[in-house]
Short mmCIF file of C-alpha atoms in Angstrom, two decimals:
data_model
loop_
_atom_site.label_atom_id
_atom_site.label_comp_id
_atom_site.label_asym_id
_atom_site.label_seq_id
_atom_site.Cartn_x
_atom_site.Cartn_y
_atom_site.Cartn_z
CA MET A 1 5.99 13.11 30.10
CA GLU A 2 3.38 11.68 31.83
CA LEU A 3 0.35 10.48 29.63
CA ASP A 4 -3.18 9.34 30.78
CA GLU A 5 -4.40 6.13 29.36
CA ARG A 6 -5.92 7.29 26.07
CA PRO A 7 -4.06 5.95 22.58
CA ILE A 8 -0.87 7.53 21.83
CA LEU A 9 -0.54 8.58 18.10
CA TYR A 10 3.09 9.58 16.87
CA SER A 11 2.23 11.88 14.07
CA TYR A 12 3.40 14.65 11.85
CA TRP A 13 1.21 17.53 10.90
CA ARG A 14 1.64 17.24 7.12
CA SER A 15 2.24 13.55 7.13
CA SER A 16 -0.65 11.93 4.88
CA CYS A 17 -0.45 8.79 6.56
CA SER A 18 -0.63 10.27 10.00
CA TRP A 19 -3.75 12.32 8.70
CA ARG A 20 -5.50 9.13 7.62
CA VAL A 21 -5.20 7.67 11.11
CA ARG A 22 -6.16 10.95 12.89
CA THR A 23 -9.42 10.93 10.61
CA SER A 24 -10.22 7.29 11.65
CA LEU A 25 -9.70 8.15 15.22
CA LEU A 26 -11.88 11.21 15.07
CA TRP A 27 -14.54 9.64 12.88
CA LYS A 28 -14.91 6.83 15.50
CA ASN A 29 -14.66 9.27 18.61
CA ILE A 30 -11.63 7.69 20.01
CA ASP A 31 -9.93 10.24 22.16
CA TYR A 32 -6.22 10.07 21.86
CA ASN A 33 -3.07 12.05 22.61
CA THR A 34 -0.89 13.06 19.96
CA ILE A 35 3.14 13.02 20.27
CA PRO A 36 4.45 14.93 17.43
CA VAL A 37 7.48 13.59 15.54
CA ASN A 38 9.17 16.41 13.46
CA LEU A 39 10.41 14.74 10.13
CA LEU A 40 12.16 17.80 9.15
CA VAL A 41 14.67 17.42 12.01
CA ASN A 42 14.71 13.63 11.61
CA GLU A 43 13.35 12.98 14.86
CA HIS A 44 11.80 9.84 13.14
CA LYS A 45 15.34 8.41 12.92
CA SER A 46 16.23 8.76 16.86
CA ALA A 47 16.93 5.42 18.31
CA GLU A 48 14.13 5.92 20.85
CA TYR A 49 11.62 6.07 17.97
CA THR A 50 13.22 3.43 15.70
CA ALA A 51 12.83 1.14 18.56
CA ILE A 52 8.82 1.58 18.39
CA ASN A 53 8.76 2.14 14.60
CA PRO A 54 11.83 0.02 12.94
CA MET A 55 10.88 1.47 9.36
CA GLN A 56 11.38 5.12 11.02
CA GLU A 57 7.83 6.31 9.58
CA VAL A 58 4.89 8.15 11.17
CA PRO A 59 2.23 7.13 12.13
CA THR A 60 2.57 4.83 14.97
CA LEU A 61 -0.56 4.12 17.26
CA VAL A 62 -0.12 2.91 20.74
CA ILE A 63 -3.67 1.53 21.72
CA ASP A 64 -4.85 -1.28 23.83
CA GLY A 65 -1.60 -1.99 25.17
CA ASN A 66 -0.23 -2.59 21.66
CA THR A 67 2.21 -0.72 19.33
CA LEU A 68 1.06 -0.49 15.99
CA THR A 69 2.65 0.97 12.62
CA GLN A 70 1.76 1.21 9.06
CA SER A 71 -1.25 3.29 8.35
CA LEU A 72 -3.15 1.01 6.50
CA ALA A 73 -2.74 -1.87 9.27
CA ILE A 74 -3.78 0.66 11.87
CA LEU A 75 -6.94 1.57 9.99
CA GLU A 76 -7.90 -2.11 9.60
CA TYR A 77 -7.14 -2.72 13.24
CA LEU A 78 -9.50 0.03 14.15
CA GLU A 79 -12.38 -1.31 12.08
CA GLU A 80 -11.96 -4.74 13.57
CA THR A 81 -11.79 -3.45 17.10
CA HIS A 82 -13.88 -0.36 17.14
CA THR A 83 -16.85 -1.39 15.00
CA GLU A 84 -19.05 1.61 15.73
CA LYS A 85 -19.16 4.07 12.81
CA PRO A 86 -17.48 1.59 10.19
CA LEU A 87 -15.26 2.99 7.53
CA LEU A 88 -15.53 -0.32 5.51
CA PRO A 89 -18.87 -1.46 4.07
CA SER A 90 -20.11 -5.08 5.32
CA ASP A 91 -20.04 -7.03 1.96
CA PRO A 92 -16.87 -8.28 0.43
CA LEU A 93 -17.49 -6.96 -2.92
CA THR A 94 -17.90 -3.49 -1.78
CA ARG A 95 -14.93 -3.78 0.76
CA ALA A 96 -12.86 -4.56 -2.03
CA LYS A 97 -14.13 -1.48 -4.32
CA VAL A 98 -13.04 0.57 -1.17
CA ARG A 99 -9.89 -1.22 -0.85
CA SER A 100 -9.02 -1.09 -4.54
CA LEU A 101 -9.31 3.00 -4.29
CA VAL A 102 -7.08 2.86 -0.89
CA GLY A 103 -4.56 0.86 -3.00
CA ALA A 104 -4.64 3.31 -6.08
CA ILE A 105 -3.99 6.26 -3.37
CA ALA A 106 -1.87 4.63 -0.66
CA ILE A 107 0.22 2.40 -2.93
CA ASP A 108 0.18 3.87 -6.28
CA THR A 109 0.23 7.71 -5.59
CA GLN A 110 1.42 8.62 -2.14
CA PRO A 111 4.78 6.34 -2.09
CA ALA A 112 5.81 8.05 -5.22
CA GLN A 113 5.79 11.51 -3.69
CA ASN A 114 6.43 11.14 -0.11
CA LEU A 115 9.19 13.07 1.75
CA ARG A 116 12.17 10.57 1.50
CA ILE A 117 11.56 10.09 -2.19
CA LEU A 118 11.52 13.60 -2.87
CA LYS A 119 14.62 14.31 -0.88
CA TYR A 120 16.52 11.85 -2.83
CA VAL A 121 15.22 13.16 -6.23
CA GLY A 122 16.47 16.54 -5.13
CA ASP A 123 15.13 20.20 -4.33
CA GLU A 124 15.38 21.21 -7.98
CA LYS A 125 13.23 18.50 -9.46
CA SER A 126 11.10 17.51 -6.40
CA GLN A 127 8.09 19.33 -7.37
CA ASP A 128 7.90 18.33 -11.02
CA TRP A 129 8.57 14.51 -9.87
CA ALA A 130 5.64 14.89 -7.49
CA LYS A 131 3.19 16.68 -9.80
CA HIS A 132 3.82 14.11 -12.59
CA TRP A 133 3.13 11.02 -10.29
CA ILE A 134 0.12 12.48 -8.74
CA THR A 135 -1.44 13.59 -12.04
CA TRP A 136 -0.73 10.10 -13.55
CA ALA A 137 -2.64 8.35 -10.51
CA PHE A 138 -5.47 10.81 -10.37
CA GLU A 139 -6.34 10.19 -14.03
CA GLY A 140 -6.80 6.49 -13.05
CA ILE A 141 -8.56 7.17 -9.91
CA GLU A 142 -10.82 9.62 -11.51
CA LYS A 143 -11.71 6.97 -14.04
CA GLN A 144 -12.21 4.38 -11.42
CA LEU A 145 -14.41 6.95 -9.34
CA SER A 146 -16.77 7.36 -12.10
CA SER A 147 -18.15 3.83 -11.74
CA THR A 148 -18.09 3.78 -7.87
CA ALA A 149 -18.66 7.32 -6.41
CA GLY A 150 -21.62 8.94 -4.85
CA ASN A 151 -21.25 11.59 -2.55
CA TYR A 152 -18.35 9.82 -1.62
CA CYS A 153 -15.82 7.69 -3.19
CA VAL A 154 -17.64 4.55 -3.01
CA GLY A 155 -21.51 5.33 -2.79
CA ASP A 156 -23.03 7.72 0.02
CA GLU A 157 -21.17 6.57 2.81
CA VAL A 158 -17.69 7.72 3.96
CA THR A 159 -15.06 4.93 3.84
CA LEU A 160 -11.34 4.52 3.97
CA ALA A 161 -11.12 5.51 0.61
CA ASP A 162 -12.06 8.75 1.43
CA VAL A 163 -9.77 9.00 4.38
CA CYS A 164 -7.11 8.32 2.04
CA LEU A 165 -8.19 10.89 -0.54
CA VAL A 166 -8.36 13.72 1.40
CA PRO A 167 -4.62 14.17 2.38
CA GLN A 168 -3.63 12.98 -1.19
CA VAL A 169 -5.72 15.99 -2.61
CA PHE A 170 -4.16 18.16 -0.16
CA ASN A 171 -0.68 17.09 -1.40
CA ALA A 172 -1.86 17.50 -4.92
CA ARG A 173 -2.84 21.11 -4.48
CA ARG A 174 0.52 21.61 -2.61
CA CYS A 175 2.70 20.69 -5.70
CA GLY A 176 0.47 22.50 -8.14
CA VAL A 177 -1.57 19.86 -9.40
CA ASP A 178 -4.37 21.03 -12.14
CA MET A 179 -7.41 19.71 -9.90
CA SER A 180 -10.00 21.21 -12.52
CA ARG A 181 -8.84 18.07 -14.41
CA PHE A 182 -10.47 15.94 -11.68
CA PRO A 183 -13.94 17.08 -11.02
CA ILE A 184 -15.13 13.93 -9.14
CA ILE A 185 -12.11 13.80 -6.92
CA SER A 186 -12.55 17.39 -6.33
CA ARG A 187 -16.35 17.15 -5.42
CA ILE A 188 -15.77 14.29 -3.24
CA ASP A 189 -12.85 16.08 -1.14
CA ALA A 190 -15.33 19.08 -1.06
CA ASN A 191 -17.83 16.70 0.54
CA CYS A 192 -15.34 15.16 3.03
CA VAL A 193 -13.88 18.38 4.35
CA LYS A 194 -17.30 19.59 5.71
CA LEU A 195 -17.32 16.79 7.89
CA GLU A 196 -15.94 17.36 11.55
CA ALA A 197 -13.50 14.27 11.61
CA PHE A 198 -11.91 15.68 8.40
CA LYS A 199 -11.78 19.17 9.83
CA LEU A 200 -9.99 18.21 13.00
CA SER A 201 -7.64 15.82 11.37
CA ASP A 202 -6.48 18.67 8.70
CA PRO A 203 -2.80 19.51 9.28
CA TYR A 204 -3.39 23.13 10.20
CA ALA A 205 -5.43 22.25 13.26
CA GLN A 206 -2.51 19.98 14.56
CA ILE A 207 -0.64 21.18 17.57
CA ASP A 208 2.77 20.79 15.70
CA CYS A 209 1.71 22.74 12.76
CA SER A 210 4.54 25.01 12.07
CA GLU A 211 3.19 27.20 9.18
CA PRO A 212 -0.03 29.54 8.75
CA LYS A 213 -2.63 28.02 6.32
CA GLY A 214 -2.30 29.12 2.89
CA THR A 215 1.51 29.45 2.88
CA MET B 1 -11.01 -16.66 -26.52
CA GLU B 2 -13.75 -18.99 -25.00
CA LEU B 3 -12.85 -19.38 -21.28
CA ASP B 4 -14.47 -21.74 -18.52
CA GLU B 5 -16.31 -20.58 -15.51
CA ARG B 6 -12.87 -20.37 -13.54
CA PRO B 7 -11.72 -17.14 -12.21
CA ILE B 8 -9.76 -15.04 -14.56
CA LEU B 9 -6.39 -13.76 -13.40
CA TYR B 10 -4.83 -10.77 -15.70
CA SER B 11 -1.15 -11.18 -14.80
CA TYR B 12 2.54 -10.43 -15.91
CA TRP B 13 5.02 -13.18 -14.98
CA ARG B 14 7.48 -11.00 -13.25
CA SER B 15 4.96 -8.45 -11.84
CA SER B 16 5.31 -8.92 -8.01
CA CYS B 17 1.88 -7.78 -7.43
CA SER B 18 0.45 -10.45 -9.87
CA TRP B 19 2.70 -12.94 -7.98
CA ARG B 20 0.99 -12.11 -4.78
CA VAL B 21 -2.45 -12.91 -6.11
CA ARG B 22 -0.97 -16.13 -7.79
CA THR B 23 0.21 -17.14 -4.43
CA SER B 24 -2.82 -16.83 -2.51
CA LEU B 25 -5.06 -18.36 -5.31
CA LEU B 26 -2.60 -21.49 -5.33
CA TRP B 27 -2.56 -21.47 -1.59
CA LYS B 28 -6.30 -21.65 -1.17
CA ASN B 29 -6.55 -24.20 -3.98
CA ILE B 30 -8.88 -21.97 -6.26
CA ASP B 31 -8.26 -22.99 -9.91
CA TYR B 32 -7.90 -20.08 -12.27
CA ASN B 33 -7.30 -19.03 -15.80
CA THR B 34 -4.49 -16.80 -16.66
CA ILE B 35 -4.56 -13.96 -19.29
CA PRO B 36 -1.04 -12.66 -19.66
CA VAL B 37 -0.86 -8.85 -20.06
CA ASN B 38 2.74 -7.70 -21.41
CA LEU B 39 3.85 -4.70 -19.90
CA LEU B 40 6.83 -4.53 -22.01
CA VAL B 41 4.72 -3.95 -24.84
CA ASN B 42 2.09 -1.60 -23.03
CA GLU B 43 -0.77 -4.28 -23.33
CA HIS B 44 -1.91 -2.93 -19.95
CA LYS B 45 -2.38 0.56 -21.54
CA SER B 46 -4.80 -0.63 -24.34
CA ALA B 47 -8.33 0.81 -24.46
CA GLU B 48 -9.69 -2.67 -23.58
CA TYR B 49 -7.68 -3.46 -20.62
CA THR B 50 -8.04 0.09 -19.25
CA ALA B 51 -11.92 -0.49 -19.39
CA ILE B 52 -11.21 -3.27 -16.72
CA ASN B 53 -8.34 -1.78 -14.76
CA PRO B 54 -8.48 2.07 -14.89
CA MET B 55 -5.21 2.34 -13.57
CA GLN B 56 -3.56 0.28 -16.08
CA GLU B 57 -1.93 -2.23 -13.78
CA VAL B 58 -1.88 -5.91 -13.34
CA PRO B 59 -3.31 -8.02 -11.55
CA THR B 60 -6.89 -7.91 -12.40
CA LEU B 61 -8.98 -10.94 -10.88
CA VAL B 62 -12.45 -11.65 -12.30
CA ILE B 63 -13.99 -13.95 -9.81
CA ASP B 64 -17.53 -14.40 -8.57
CA GLY B 65 -18.65 -12.40 -11.60
CA ASN B 66 -16.78 -9.24 -10.18
CA THR B 67 -13.69 -7.57 -11.67
CA LEU B 68 -11.20 -6.76 -8.88
CA THR B 69 -8.29 -4.74 -8.94
CA GLN B 70 -5.24 -3.84 -6.72
CA SER B 71 -3.37 -6.95 -5.29
CA LEU B 72 -4.09 -6.09 -1.49
CA ALA B 73 -7.62 -5.55 -2.34
CA ILE B 74 -7.94 -8.90 -3.82
CA LEU B 75 -5.93 -10.74 -1.24
CA GLU B 76 -8.40 -9.27 1.49
CA TYR B 77 -11.30 -10.04 -0.80
CA LEU B 78 -10.05 -13.67 -0.99
CA GLU B 79 -9.49 -13.85 2.71
CA GLU B 80 -13.24 -12.79 3.21
CA THR B 81 -14.68 -15.14 0.78
CA HIS B 82 -12.58 -18.28 0.58
CA THR B 83 -11.74 -18.66 4.36
CA GLU B 84 -10.20 -22.27 4.03
CA LYS B 85 -6.40 -22.05 4.56
CA PRO B 86 -6.37 -18.30 5.72
CA LEU B 87 -3.37 -16.13 5.22
CA LEU B 88 -4.41 -13.71 7.95
CA PRO B 89 -4.59 -14.88 11.51
CA SER B 90 -7.96 -14.55 13.50
CA ASP B 91 -6.81 -12.13 16.35
CA PRO B 92 -6.72 -8.28 15.63
CA LEU B 93 -3.38 -7.55 17.03
CA THR B 94 -1.60 -10.53 15.11
CA ARG B 95 -3.56 -9.28 11.86
CA ALA B 96 -2.12 -6.01 12.34
CA LYS B 97 1.46 -7.35 12.70
CA VAL B 98 0.79 -9.06 9.37
CA ARG B 99 -0.50 -6.18 7.79
CA SER B 100 2.16 -3.89 9.02
CA LEU B 101 4.65 -5.97 7.39
CA VAL B 102 2.53 -6.06 4.25
CA GLY B 103 2.60 -2.41 4.28
CA ALA B 104 6.41 -2.33 4.80
CA ILE B 105 6.68 -4.19 1.60
CA ALA B 106 3.90 -3.38 -0.67
CA ILE B 107 3.68 0.44 0.22
CA ASP B 108 7.28 1.20 1.16
CA THR B 109 9.36 -0.99 -0.87
CA GLN B 110 7.75 -2.28 -4.02
CA PRO B 111 6.09 1.03 -5.49
CA ALA B 112 9.45 2.94 -5.14
CA GLN B 113 10.89 0.29 -7.72
CA ASN B 114 7.97 -0.75 -10.07
CA LEU B 115 8.32 -0.55 -13.65
CA ARG B 116 6.80 2.79 -14.38
CA ILE B 117 9.12 4.29 -11.93
CA LEU B 118 12.17 2.82 -13.17
CA LYS B 119 11.37 3.62 -16.60
CA TYR B 120 11.15 7.28 -15.60
CA VAL B 121 14.33 7.33 -13.95
CA GLY B 122 15.83 6.11 -16.83
CA ASP B 123 17.97 3.03 -17.76
CA GLU B 124 21.05 4.39 -16.60
CA LYS B 125 20.10 5.13 -13.09
CA SER B 126 17.40 2.58 -12.40
CA GLN B 127 19.33 -0.31 -11.04
CA ASP B 128 21.08 1.87 -8.44
CA TRP B 129 17.69 3.46 -7.55
CA ALA B 130 16.02 0.10 -7.26
CA LYS B 131 18.81 -1.14 -5.06
CA HIS B 132 18.84 1.98 -3.04
CA TRP B 133 15.29 1.81 -1.98
CA ILE B 134 14.87 -1.92 -1.55
CA THR B 135 18.09 -1.90 0.72
CA TRP B 136 16.69 1.11 2.80
CA ALA B 137 13.39 -0.86 3.35
CA PHE B 138 14.81 -4.24 3.89
CA GLU B 139 16.82 -2.68 6.72
CA GLY B 140 13.64 -1.86 8.66
CA ILE B 141 12.01 -4.73 7.77
CA GLU B 142 14.72 -7.10 9.07
CA LYS B 143 14.58 -5.11 12.36
CA GLN B 144 10.67 -5.49 12.31
CA LEU B 145 10.92 -9.12 11.54
CA SER B 146 13.42 -9.36 14.65
CA SER B 147 10.39 -9.26 16.93
CA THR B 148 7.68 -11.23 14.94
CA ALA B 149 9.37 -14.00 12.78
CA GLY B 150 9.32 -17.57 13.32
CA ASN B 151 9.60 -19.97 10.36
CA TYR B 152 7.68 -17.22 8.55
CA CYS B 153 7.26 -13.38 8.85
CA VAL B 154 4.75 -13.84 11.66
CA GLY B 155 5.36 -16.92 13.71
CA ASP B 156 5.13 -20.25 12.24
CA GLU B 157 2.03 -19.97 9.83
CA VAL B 158 2.34 -18.63 6.20
CA THR B 159 0.56 -15.23 5.92
CA LEU B 160 -0.10 -12.46 3.56
CA ALA B 161 3.32 -10.72 4.61
CA ASP B 162 5.05 -13.99 3.37
CA VAL B 163 3.04 -13.63 0.15
CA CYS B 164 4.47 -10.21 -0.21
CA LEU B 165 7.81 -10.74 0.95
CA VAL B 166 8.86 -13.65 -1.51
CA PRO B 167 8.26 -11.46 -4.80
CA GLN B 168 10.14 -8.63 -3.30
CA VAL B 169 13.23 -10.92 -2.38
CA PHE B 170 13.18 -11.82 -6.14
CA ASN B 171 13.26 -8.35 -6.88
CA ALA B 172 16.09 -7.36 -4.58
CA ARG B 173 18.32 -10.32 -6.06
CA ARG B 174 17.51 -9.08 -9.50
CA CYS B 175 18.86 -5.78 -8.92
CA GLY B 176 22.06 -6.67 -7.02
CA VAL B 177 20.84 -6.23 -3.39
CA ASP B 178 23.43 -7.64 -0.82
CA MET B 179 21.02 -10.43 0.93
CA SER B 180 23.62 -11.51 3.36
CA ARG B 181 22.77 -8.35 5.23
CA PHE B 182 19.27 -9.62 5.78
CA PRO B 183 19.46 -12.93 7.44
CA ILE B 184 15.92 -13.21 8.55
CA ILE B 185 14.31 -12.29 5.42
CA SER B 186 16.49 -14.63 3.61
CA ARG B 187 15.88 -17.53 5.89
CA ILE B 188 11.92 -16.85 5.49
CA ASP B 189 12.21 -16.77 1.80
CA ALA B 190 14.03 -19.87 1.81
CA ASN B 191 11.46 -21.47 3.82
CA CYS B 192 8.55 -20.06 1.67
CA VAL B 193 9.80 -21.13 -1.70
CA LYS B 194 10.09 -24.71 -0.49
CA LEU B 195 6.04 -24.66 -0.51
CA GLU B 196 4.05 -25.70 -3.46
CA ALA B 197 2.06 -22.41 -3.79
CA PHE B 198 4.99 -20.40 -3.96
CA LYS B 199 6.91 -22.53 -6.50
CA LEU B 200 3.83 -22.45 -8.82
CA SER B 201 3.30 -18.95 -8.63
CA ASP B 202 7.07 -18.35 -9.18
CA PRO B 203 7.54 -16.04 -12.38
CA TYR B 204 9.38 -18.91 -14.09
CA ALA B 205 6.55 -21.25 -13.84
CA GLN B 206 4.25 -18.74 -15.75
CA ILE B 207 3.04 -19.32 -19.35
CA ASP B 208 3.79 -15.98 -20.39
CA CYS B 209 7.68 -16.13 -18.90
CA SER B 210 9.93 -15.10 -21.64
CA GLU B 211 13.24 -15.64 -20.18
CA PRO B 212 15.02 -18.76 -19.21
CA LYS B 213 15.51 -18.90 -15.28
CA GLY B 214 19.05 -17.47 -14.14
CA THR B 215 19.27 -14.67 -16.81
#
């Protein structure tokens, strides 16, 4: 396949980590090409893909001639190199508040319920497992947000914390977490999904989406 | 307890995430007080501790009048505010390489085998579970290091990737991972543990260490 000079995002439509990077690229108006990697048929484990992403994960971003892996590393790179429309505030303390919420989501929530863990847990138990860990984490995140949130996770500007929160709320709903217990998280999510970058990065807006919305 | 004006680190001796922050503080010659939080008797779940750390986790760092949570957020804050002896390189691409390895360890490895997950998995299965996920992740990390490592994870300077790697190798050995399969990881670990900041941040050098080394 011949591609133009735009960045290439290796992405899976329902991957939270891919979604984070899609949102940042769209937020910053960085036009990019998507190459879908279908996790359900193990495309991420092919020799070709492993050569560019040794952890066999999505996303991978090829940008500025470089191949970058790990969603948080990519998000930080985009902050440092594409400084228009920042997703991190400027002062170190507020940045730490944003990154603390990013950690609570990307480290304490998502890894406990990602696809490889759920496969290992087994079909029978996987939904309860995911629900348990997302609920556990959201209890702490809701408390943490009570002292940082405005319209978004930290005050009234969209940050990397929101970029990470929205896909996690999607996963929570998908596995039946009772979101009425988390009014702040729900309110922030509702504010975010009105924004163009979140709409366009939504799984159901992706070229490799294989299910109609609502299934 | 009356404390002086030094930063306060809420830490548990065997917590990888506490260890990362201890190493950075020591590396940067930031003198600090430790307040031990004993995870084994649920001190992290007390109302008092939950008020400062809503996720009920270690570490928490009180510094410059602020209370910071999440090890990676704290490490980034220390990079931004204590710029002497940096643990991140200066150019965005090399920073992304470091942060990618940080993600491979702190997101893809540690959360799958932390104490709360292992408790939930149950005593009988927990060692096999931890061994499985650390081995899985180390296979990818070893590959990734083959294109980035010098004496340390990325070239010949100590970075945040090394700060995260050393505690993970400790955990790997503890649950019986065959480290002979990972020669690059083993070599970097051996190089790091010769350095003062890693020696002094080692679990067995902590005031709350409750076991003799080698048990």
